[in-house]
Amino acid sequence: MKKSSRARSTALFVRAVDRARVSDIEVDGQLIPGAVLREILDVQRIPDGTPFVTDGSGRFDTLRHVNAYLLDATRQRAYPMRNIRGNHAGALVGFLNFIRETSPDADLTDATTEHLNEYKKRRQVMLAGSSWNTEVSNIALFFAYARDKGWLNTDPVPRWGSRQRNTLKSSEKDTKRIRFLSEEQLAYFLDHGLRGDAVPNDRPEYPERDYTFGLTLASTGLRREEANFLLDLDVPTNLARGSHVFERVGKGNKPRDVHIIDCLADAIDHYRRGEREYLVERAQPTLRRHRRNGTLTIAEPVPTANGTALRIDGRTIRPERLPNELRRTAVWIRDDGLIDPLALFLVEGGRAPAIDRFNRLFTDANHRVASLGPHRYAPPAHLAVTPHILRHTFAVRTLATLMREGRDVNGDPYALIASPLLVVQGLLGHASLSTTHGYLYHAESYTDQVPGALRSGIINLVKGL
């Protein structure tokens, strides 16, 4: 929140409130101490992390409406904070920068329908239809809010019909944009990318941990954050043939069943016995120091009729209801006296990784795959494999398998697999079936026979020349 001494710029930027970095600023020749600014933030109940918009010189006096909207959305917890900062604020700033190309002091309340139509033309050249629809939806939310607040007499978003359809939205279908890996590509990325096989000079520090994390994503459909904060007790040791099911509360506070198949459990056991045990032992001095300082949260496992619960600070909590911060930092004391973190996946110091840690690991994995050069089973060169692509891979493969199985039961309406979309919706934790429906096109066309058939056709074509 420091005011820049550079010449004023009309370009706008999204920043975030951070009390720890607030310093003295000069406004109209008057120095305002940082302590006074922090007091104002406290009095106005403005949380740290709240996004706000300024121009390149730090001024925001002409941006009161857009900033009031972002503040109210944060206070009301209308959306997750990261969405307000990244999606909503980003969309509004992009549109406002466009308006300010001709009106340097404009706020969003100065926008017109013509502005919106011209902005659509520019953005649709740069974005896919689905991405534009997300952006324009976020912009339209601001104008609906501004109209309700009385900032506007007329909503500039053009609408049509009894359902008030937003005509700025694209009708482009995006079902073909879901990216996923084939069986061979998945195995290649897990083995050579995440575990570093065949790249001896660039192996990750903990290859089995990284490999097991990727296998977990591709075998369960968990989101990156959900897998990152898995508990060690979520997956039993020495799982018998078959699968284990536990409950996980994920996005939108929505609980669902997570299935751990035996081959995944075997990989987790291998990681447990080797790298995880090594990390636990190395972390003991740090963990003991935190315990002496009283800064360590200790959980006590409590057997119940429905499995193991955890007692923390006198409260008994079901594992699936444990917040992520405790999943990352809490521990329990083993019978051998070692302090053992609750988290399954660990980094140095005995904690679960920060959320962006595995993003960096995936970036490194993509570089390893690229360093090996072209290979028939390597992921496409233009595709950067991410945790979410492994979730897509799980969804498409599982849906395709359930659909094939469903056809084999001759349409038995009482068979679980007679409604594969509903099953996969539950496994992924989607709030809406329409979200799961996006995988249907790929599941219908997904078959290991397609590449062979295409290859045979090309060979025949070449022979005929």
XYZ file of C-alpha atoms in Angstrom:
465
model
C 0.000 0.000 0.000
C 2.990 2.300 -0.478
C 2.468 5.183 -2.821
C 4.850 5.201 -5.782
C 6.840 8.277 -6.744
C 6.657 7.380 -10.425
C 4.529 9.331 -12.863
C 0.921 8.396 -12.756
C -0.079 5.445 -14.926
C -3.594 4.701 -16.148
C -2.966 0.945 -16.019
C -4.730 -0.808 -13.138
C -3.462 -3.550 -10.868
C -4.994 -5.927 -8.322
C -3.323 -5.769 -4.926
C -4.182 -7.289 -1.550
C -4.444 -5.783 1.927
C -1.440 -6.817 4.026
C -1.116 -5.117 7.431
C 2.435 -6.371 7.870
C 3.566 -4.380 4.816
C 1.600 -1.180 5.369
C 3.970 1.790 5.605
C 3.716 5.587 5.772
C 2.246 7.220 2.683
C 1.899 10.808 1.547
C -1.516 12.000 0.371
C -1.914 15.560 -0.946
C 1.289 16.626 0.810
C 0.251 15.145 4.174
C 2.117 12.197 5.696
C -0.126 9.454 7.058
C 1.711 7.031 9.394
C 1.428 3.308 8.769
C 0.069 2.804 12.292
C -2.861 5.084 11.475
C -3.531 3.173 8.259
C -3.523 -0.140 10.139
C -5.969 1.308 12.659
C -8.259 2.377 9.811
C -8.132 -1.158 8.389
C -9.101 -2.551 11.802
C -11.929 -0.049 12.368
C -13.340 -0.695 8.902
C -13.098 -4.476 9.441
C -11.072 -5.013 6.269
C -9.480 -8.488 6.383
C -5.934 -9.169 5.244
C -5.951 -10.568 1.738
C -8.861 -8.387 0.612
C -8.218 -7.488 -3.038
C -8.360 -3.862 -4.110
C -7.600 -2.054 -7.348
C -5.152 0.819 -7.811
C -3.568 2.496 -10.791
C 0.169 2.364 -11.408
C 0.749 5.340 -9.094
C -1.106 3.761 -6.189
C -4.231 5.957 -6.573
C -7.669 4.437 -6.129
C -9.871 7.460 -5.497
C -11.656 6.945 -8.850
C -12.194 3.229 -8.143
C -14.503 3.419 -5.146
C -17.274 1.317 -6.685
C -15.195 -1.611 -7.847
C -13.285 -1.641 -4.539
C -16.505 -1.467 -2.510
C -17.773 -4.483 -4.459
C -14.590 -6.514 -3.807
C -14.624 -5.578 -0.110
C -18.263 -6.550 0.349
C -17.745 -9.838 -1.500
C -14.853 -10.589 0.874
C -16.779 -9.608 4.012
C -19.841 -11.613 2.967
C -17.641 -14.590 2.006
C -19.528 -14.689 -1.253
C -16.739 -16.711 -2.868
C -13.431 -18.234 -1.712
C -10.811 -15.519 -1.216
C -8.556 -16.891 -3.959
C -11.480 -16.726 -6.430
C -12.285 -13.135 -5.496
C -8.637 -12.142 -5.995
C -7.861 -14.191 -9.074
C -11.119 -14.565 -10.996
C -13.440 -11.720 -10.004
C -10.911 -8.941 -9.461
C -8.894 -10.054 -12.485
C -11.935 -9.985 -14.774
C -13.035 -6.558 -13.525
C -9.562 -5.041 -13.897
C -9.198 -6.420 -17.412
C -12.476 -4.797 -18.492
C -11.733 -1.567 -16.639
C -8.304 -1.287 -18.272
C -10.084 -1.601 -21.623
C -12.492 1.252 -20.757
C -9.618 3.428 -19.521
C -7.926 3.300 -22.890
C -10.356 6.082 -23.880
C -11.580 7.298 -20.456
C -8.562 7.454 -18.083
C -10.542 8.153 -14.890
C -13.474 5.802 -15.496
C -14.886 3.477 -12.836
C -16.882 0.391 -13.801
C -20.136 2.259 -13.238
C -19.219 4.334 -16.316
C -19.317 1.253 -18.570
C -21.857 1.022 -21.371
C -23.312 -1.821 -23.399
C -21.137 -0.690 -26.307
C -18.046 -1.058 -24.104
C -19.082 -4.618 -23.279
C -19.734 -5.570 -26.904
C -16.382 -4.170 -28.035
C -14.591 -5.893 -25.163
C -16.202 -9.191 -26.179
C -14.773 -8.844 -29.693
C -11.284 -8.318 -28.303
C -11.388 -11.089 -25.719
C -12.953 -13.767 -27.914
C -9.917 -13.586 -30.192
C -7.761 -14.457 -27.173
C -9.951 -16.844 -25.137
C -11.866 -20.061 -25.628
C -15.629 -19.744 -25.338
C -15.755 -21.312 -21.878
C -13.057 -18.993 -20.527
C -14.821 -15.929 -21.910
C -18.118 -17.103 -20.388
C -16.483 -17.334 -16.966
C -14.973 -13.872 -17.351
C -18.149 -12.169 -18.549
C -20.177 -13.884 -15.809
C -17.891 -12.329 -13.198
C -18.252 -8.933 -14.859
C -22.048 -9.286 -14.970
C -22.105 -10.073 -11.238
C -20.622 -6.657 -10.532
C -23.297 -4.854 -12.561
C -26.121 -6.787 -10.885
C -24.651 -5.782 -7.517
C -24.219 -2.133 -8.630
C -27.830 -1.985 -9.789
C -29.075 -3.354 -6.462
C -26.942 -0.771 -4.611
C -28.400 2.066 -6.659
C -25.091 2.937 -8.301
C -26.674 2.372 -11.724
C -30.080 3.085 -13.176
C -29.653 0.530 -15.953
C -27.622 -2.665 -16.120
C -25.391 -2.382 -19.226
C -25.213 -6.170 -19.688
C -27.409 -6.994 -22.716
C -30.050 -9.619 -21.917
C -32.794 -11.329 -23.870
C -36.038 -13.205 -23.269
C -38.048 -14.145 -20.219
C -35.000 -15.838 -18.682
C -32.881 -12.720 -19.218
C -30.171 -14.631 -21.042
C -26.825 -12.812 -21.128
C -26.245 -12.376 -24.867
C -22.566 -11.610 -24.350
C -21.924 -15.258 -23.568
C -20.430 -17.529 -26.199
C -22.384 -20.510 -27.506
C -19.138 -22.352 -28.218
C -19.124 -25.873 -26.819
C -16.128 -26.785 -24.702
C -16.569 -30.530 -24.216
C -13.515 -31.251 -26.380
C -11.239 -29.058 -24.262
C -10.920 -31.520 -21.391
C -7.320 -32.716 -21.377
C -6.372 -36.142 -20.073
C -3.724 -38.822 -20.554
C -4.021 -42.274 -22.063
C -2.969 -45.312 -20.013
C 0.479 -45.345 -21.601
C 0.987 -41.587 -21.262
C -0.047 -41.698 -17.603
C 2.402 -44.510 -16.810
C 5.187 -42.714 -18.699
C 4.629 -39.452 -16.821
C 4.430 -41.140 -13.417
C 7.537 -43.255 -13.973
C 9.825 -40.870 -15.833
C 8.398 -37.483 -14.883
C 7.465 -37.720 -11.209
C 9.741 -40.583 -10.125
C 12.577 -39.693 -12.494
C 13.242 -43.163 -13.929
C 15.667 -43.000 -16.871
C 16.814 -39.529 -15.753
C 19.520 -40.460 -13.195
C 21.077 -36.988 -13.141
C 17.784 -35.246 -12.419
C 15.887 -37.502 -10.033
C 13.669 -35.778 -7.447
C 14.826 -35.759 -3.848
C 11.951 -38.019 -2.795
C 10.931 -39.916 -5.944
C 8.581 -42.426 -4.303
C 6.663 -39.661 -2.528
C 6.189 -37.712 -5.750
C 5.271 -40.831 -7.731
C 2.784 -41.932 -5.077
C 1.198 -38.489 -4.965
C 0.649 -38.552 -8.739
C -0.691 -42.098 -8.606
C -3.086 -41.027 -5.848
C -4.484 -38.215 -8.008
C -4.907 -40.477 -11.042
C -6.425 -43.345 -9.018
C -8.866 -41.437 -6.796
C -9.840 -38.244 -8.633
C -8.938 -36.161 -5.573
C -8.223 -32.497 -6.140
C -4.645 -31.327 -5.580
C -5.453 -29.771 -2.202
C -7.443 -32.809 -1.049
C -4.597 -35.207 -1.908
C -2.002 -32.836 -0.464
C -3.681 -33.039 2.948
C -4.500 -36.741 3.040
C -4.077 -38.241 6.497
C -1.877 -41.256 7.095
C -4.790 -42.952 8.847
C -7.002 -42.484 5.757
C -5.200 -45.398 4.073
C -4.728 -48.605 6.097
C -1.462 -50.532 5.926
C -1.291 -53.957 4.269
C -4.660 -53.551 2.563
C -6.096 -56.878 1.443
C -7.042 -57.404 -2.198
C -9.916 -55.138 -3.121
C -10.379 -51.566 -1.999
C -10.771 -49.354 1.062
C -13.302 -46.521 1.260
C -13.100 -43.443 3.471
C -15.007 -40.168 3.557
C -13.451 -36.862 2.535
C -15.025 -33.417 2.842
C -13.872 -31.321 -0.083
C -14.822 -28.280 -2.125
C -18.052 -26.619 -1.034
C -17.961 -28.624 2.239
C -19.309 -31.562 0.234
C -18.544 -35.044 1.648
C -17.919 -37.996 -0.645
C -16.461 -41.483 -0.619
C -12.874 -41.963 -1.764
C -11.852 -45.440 -2.955
C -8.282 -46.652 -2.412
C -7.564 -49.669 -4.619
C -5.060 -52.260 -3.437
C -2.294 -51.399 -5.932
C -2.402 -47.746 -4.795
C -2.302 -48.906 -1.160
C 0.774 -51.009 -1.998
C 2.537 -47.958 -3.455
C 1.612 -45.913 -0.376
C 2.966 -48.672 1.914
C 6.246 -48.670 -0.044
C 6.541 -44.895 0.384
C 5.597 -45.202 4.082
C 8.258 -47.771 4.897
C 11.001 -45.881 3.077
C 10.928 -42.160 2.437
C 8.138 -41.231 4.834
C 9.785 -43.029 7.771
C 13.056 -41.315 6.890
C 11.333 -37.907 6.856
C 9.632 -38.622 10.203
C 12.930 -39.571 11.850
C 14.741 -36.535 10.446
C 11.973 -34.241 11.684
C 12.185 -35.417 15.318
C 14.507 -32.616 16.592
C 12.260 -29.968 15.046
C 9.061 -31.607 16.268
C 10.422 -32.067 19.808
C 11.452 -28.416 19.938
C 7.931 -27.366 18.916
C 6.530 -29.675 21.568
C 8.739 -28.145 24.286
C 7.678 -24.668 23.162
C 4.015 -25.634 23.347
C 3.507 -24.854 19.638
C 2.752 -28.415 18.545
C -0.831 -29.639 18.177
C -1.028 -33.219 19.452
C -3.913 -35.487 18.467
C -4.877 -38.686 20.238
C -6.407 -41.485 18.132
C -9.729 -42.632 19.587
C -11.243 -45.935 18.359
C -14.982 -45.657 17.696
C -17.659 -47.893 16.230
C -17.264 -46.024 12.921
C -13.470 -46.047 12.767
C -10.767 -43.906 14.332
C -11.535 -40.394 15.549
C -9.069 -37.810 16.850
C -9.114 -36.042 20.222
C -7.524 -32.574 20.030
C -7.602 -30.113 22.926
C -10.341 -32.115 24.618
C -12.558 -32.238 21.498
C -13.230 -35.369 19.499
C -13.165 -34.731 15.744
C -13.951 -37.075 12.891
C -10.908 -37.207 10.542
C -12.927 -36.045 7.536
C -13.902 -32.875 9.439
C -10.330 -31.951 10.345
C -9.422 -28.526 8.848
C -6.492 -28.367 6.443
C -4.270 -26.403 8.813
C -4.451 -29.202 11.386
C -4.046 -31.810 8.661
C -0.814 -30.050 7.753
C 0.636 -29.502 11.221
C -0.948 -31.824 13.839
C 0.849 -34.935 15.091
C 0.302 -37.972 17.274
C 2.741 -39.834 19.555
C 3.571 -43.386 18.433
C 4.041 -46.303 20.817
C 7.795 -46.149 20.141
C 7.835 -42.508 21.311
C 8.344 -40.951 17.888
C 6.293 -37.881 17.047
C 4.428 -38.822 13.855
C 2.661 -36.193 11.694
C -0.959 -36.870 10.796
C -0.287 -35.991 7.153
C 0.520 -38.791 4.727
C 2.679 -36.769 2.334
C 5.508 -34.961 4.109
C 8.347 -32.535 3.449
C 11.373 -31.692 5.579
C 10.338 -30.657 9.081
C 7.496 -33.179 9.289
C 4.691 -31.145 7.733
C 2.469 -31.614 4.735
C 3.711 -29.585 1.758
C 2.447 -26.088 1.094
C -0.188 -26.134 -1.650
C 2.143 -24.780 -4.337
C 4.915 -27.291 -3.534
C 3.482 -30.012 -5.751
C 2.914 -27.464 -8.522
C 6.688 -27.003 -8.641
C 7.206 -30.763 -8.570
C 4.924 -31.143 -11.589
C 6.830 -28.403 -13.408
C 10.071 -30.300 -12.772
C 8.411 -33.538 -13.914
C 7.372 -31.960 -17.220
C 10.966 -30.803 -17.763
C 12.236 -34.355 -17.161
C 9.802 -35.791 -19.687
C 10.812 -33.139 -22.230
C 14.517 -33.879 -21.649
C 13.977 -37.490 -22.731
C 12.905 -36.362 -26.187
C 10.065 -37.724 -28.338
C 8.597 -41.063 -27.294
C 5.507 -42.900 -28.467
C 4.090 -42.991 -24.918
C 5.152 -39.522 -23.753
C 2.384 -36.947 -23.143
C 1.959 -34.523 -26.082
C 4.739 -31.950 -26.223
C 2.252 -29.051 -26.067
C 0.583 -30.412 -22.908
C 1.944 -29.416 -19.495
C 0.697 -32.145 -17.156
C -0.796 -30.728 -13.940
C -2.509 -32.273 -10.915
C -5.858 -31.320 -12.440
C -5.075 -33.169 -15.677
C -4.562 -36.320 -13.607
C -8.003 -35.685 -12.079
C -9.418 -35.374 -15.613
C -7.650 -38.636 -16.498
C -9.300 -40.420 -13.578
C -12.721 -39.057 -14.561
C -12.549 -40.046 -18.229
C -11.096 -43.515 -17.610
C -13.535 -44.286 -14.799
C -16.561 -43.034 -16.712
C -15.560 -44.988 -19.830
C -15.120 -48.181 -17.797
C -18.448 -47.777 -16.005
C -20.228 -47.132 -19.289
C -18.772 -50.309 -20.803
C -19.701 -52.272 -17.683
C -23.175 -50.738 -17.735
C -23.781 -51.959 -21.252
C -22.812 -55.472 -20.164
C -25.588 -55.654 -17.571
C -28.228 -55.265 -20.318
C -29.712 -52.101 -18.919
C -30.484 -53.468 -15.446
C -31.947 -50.348 -13.782
C -30.921 -51.556 -10.327
C -27.247 -51.980 -11.155
C -24.991 -49.282 -9.666
C -23.181 -48.860 -12.956
C -26.448 -48.199 -14.816
C -25.919 -44.507 -13.908
C -22.182 -43.995 -14.486
C -22.458 -40.204 -14.607
C -23.984 -40.147 -11.130
C -21.286 -42.490 -9.839
C -18.452 -40.367 -11.231
C -20.170 -37.196 -9.997
C -20.017 -38.627 -6.485
C -16.410 -39.780 -6.839
C -15.266 -36.358 -8.034
C -17.366 -34.380 -5.556
C -19.055 -32.278 -8.239
C -21.950 -30.189 -6.964
C -23.676 -30.289 -10.355
C -24.153 -33.192 -12.731
C -23.626 -30.788 -15.632
C -19.974 -30.453 -14.590
C -19.495 -34.223 -14.778
C -21.366 -34.303 -18.078
C -18.398 -32.506 -19.679
C -16.438 -35.772 -19.546
C -19.092 -37.738 -21.429
C -17.817 -36.981 -24.936
C -14.350 -38.275 -24.052
C -15.638 -41.346 -22.238
C -17.772 -42.296 -25.248
C -14.777 -42.100 -27.582
C -12.126 -43.387 -25.163
C -10.877 -46.823 -26.162
C -7.457 -48.406 -26.441
C -8.455 -49.682 -29.910
C -8.711 -46.209 -31.492
C -4.934 -45.550 -31.855
C -4.429 -48.990 -33.439
C -7.308 -48.504 -35.870
C -6.019 -45.085 -36.929
C -2.518 -46.454 -37.388
C -3.797 -49.329 -39.570
C -5.759 -46.882 -41.697
C -2.696 -44.713 -42.265
C -0.559 -47.752 -43.158
C -3.163 -48.841 -45.722
C -3.281 -45.331 -47.157
C 0.517 -45.226 -47.514
C 0.527 -48.650 -49.202
C -1.975 -47.431 -51.759
C 0.265 -44.542 -52.909
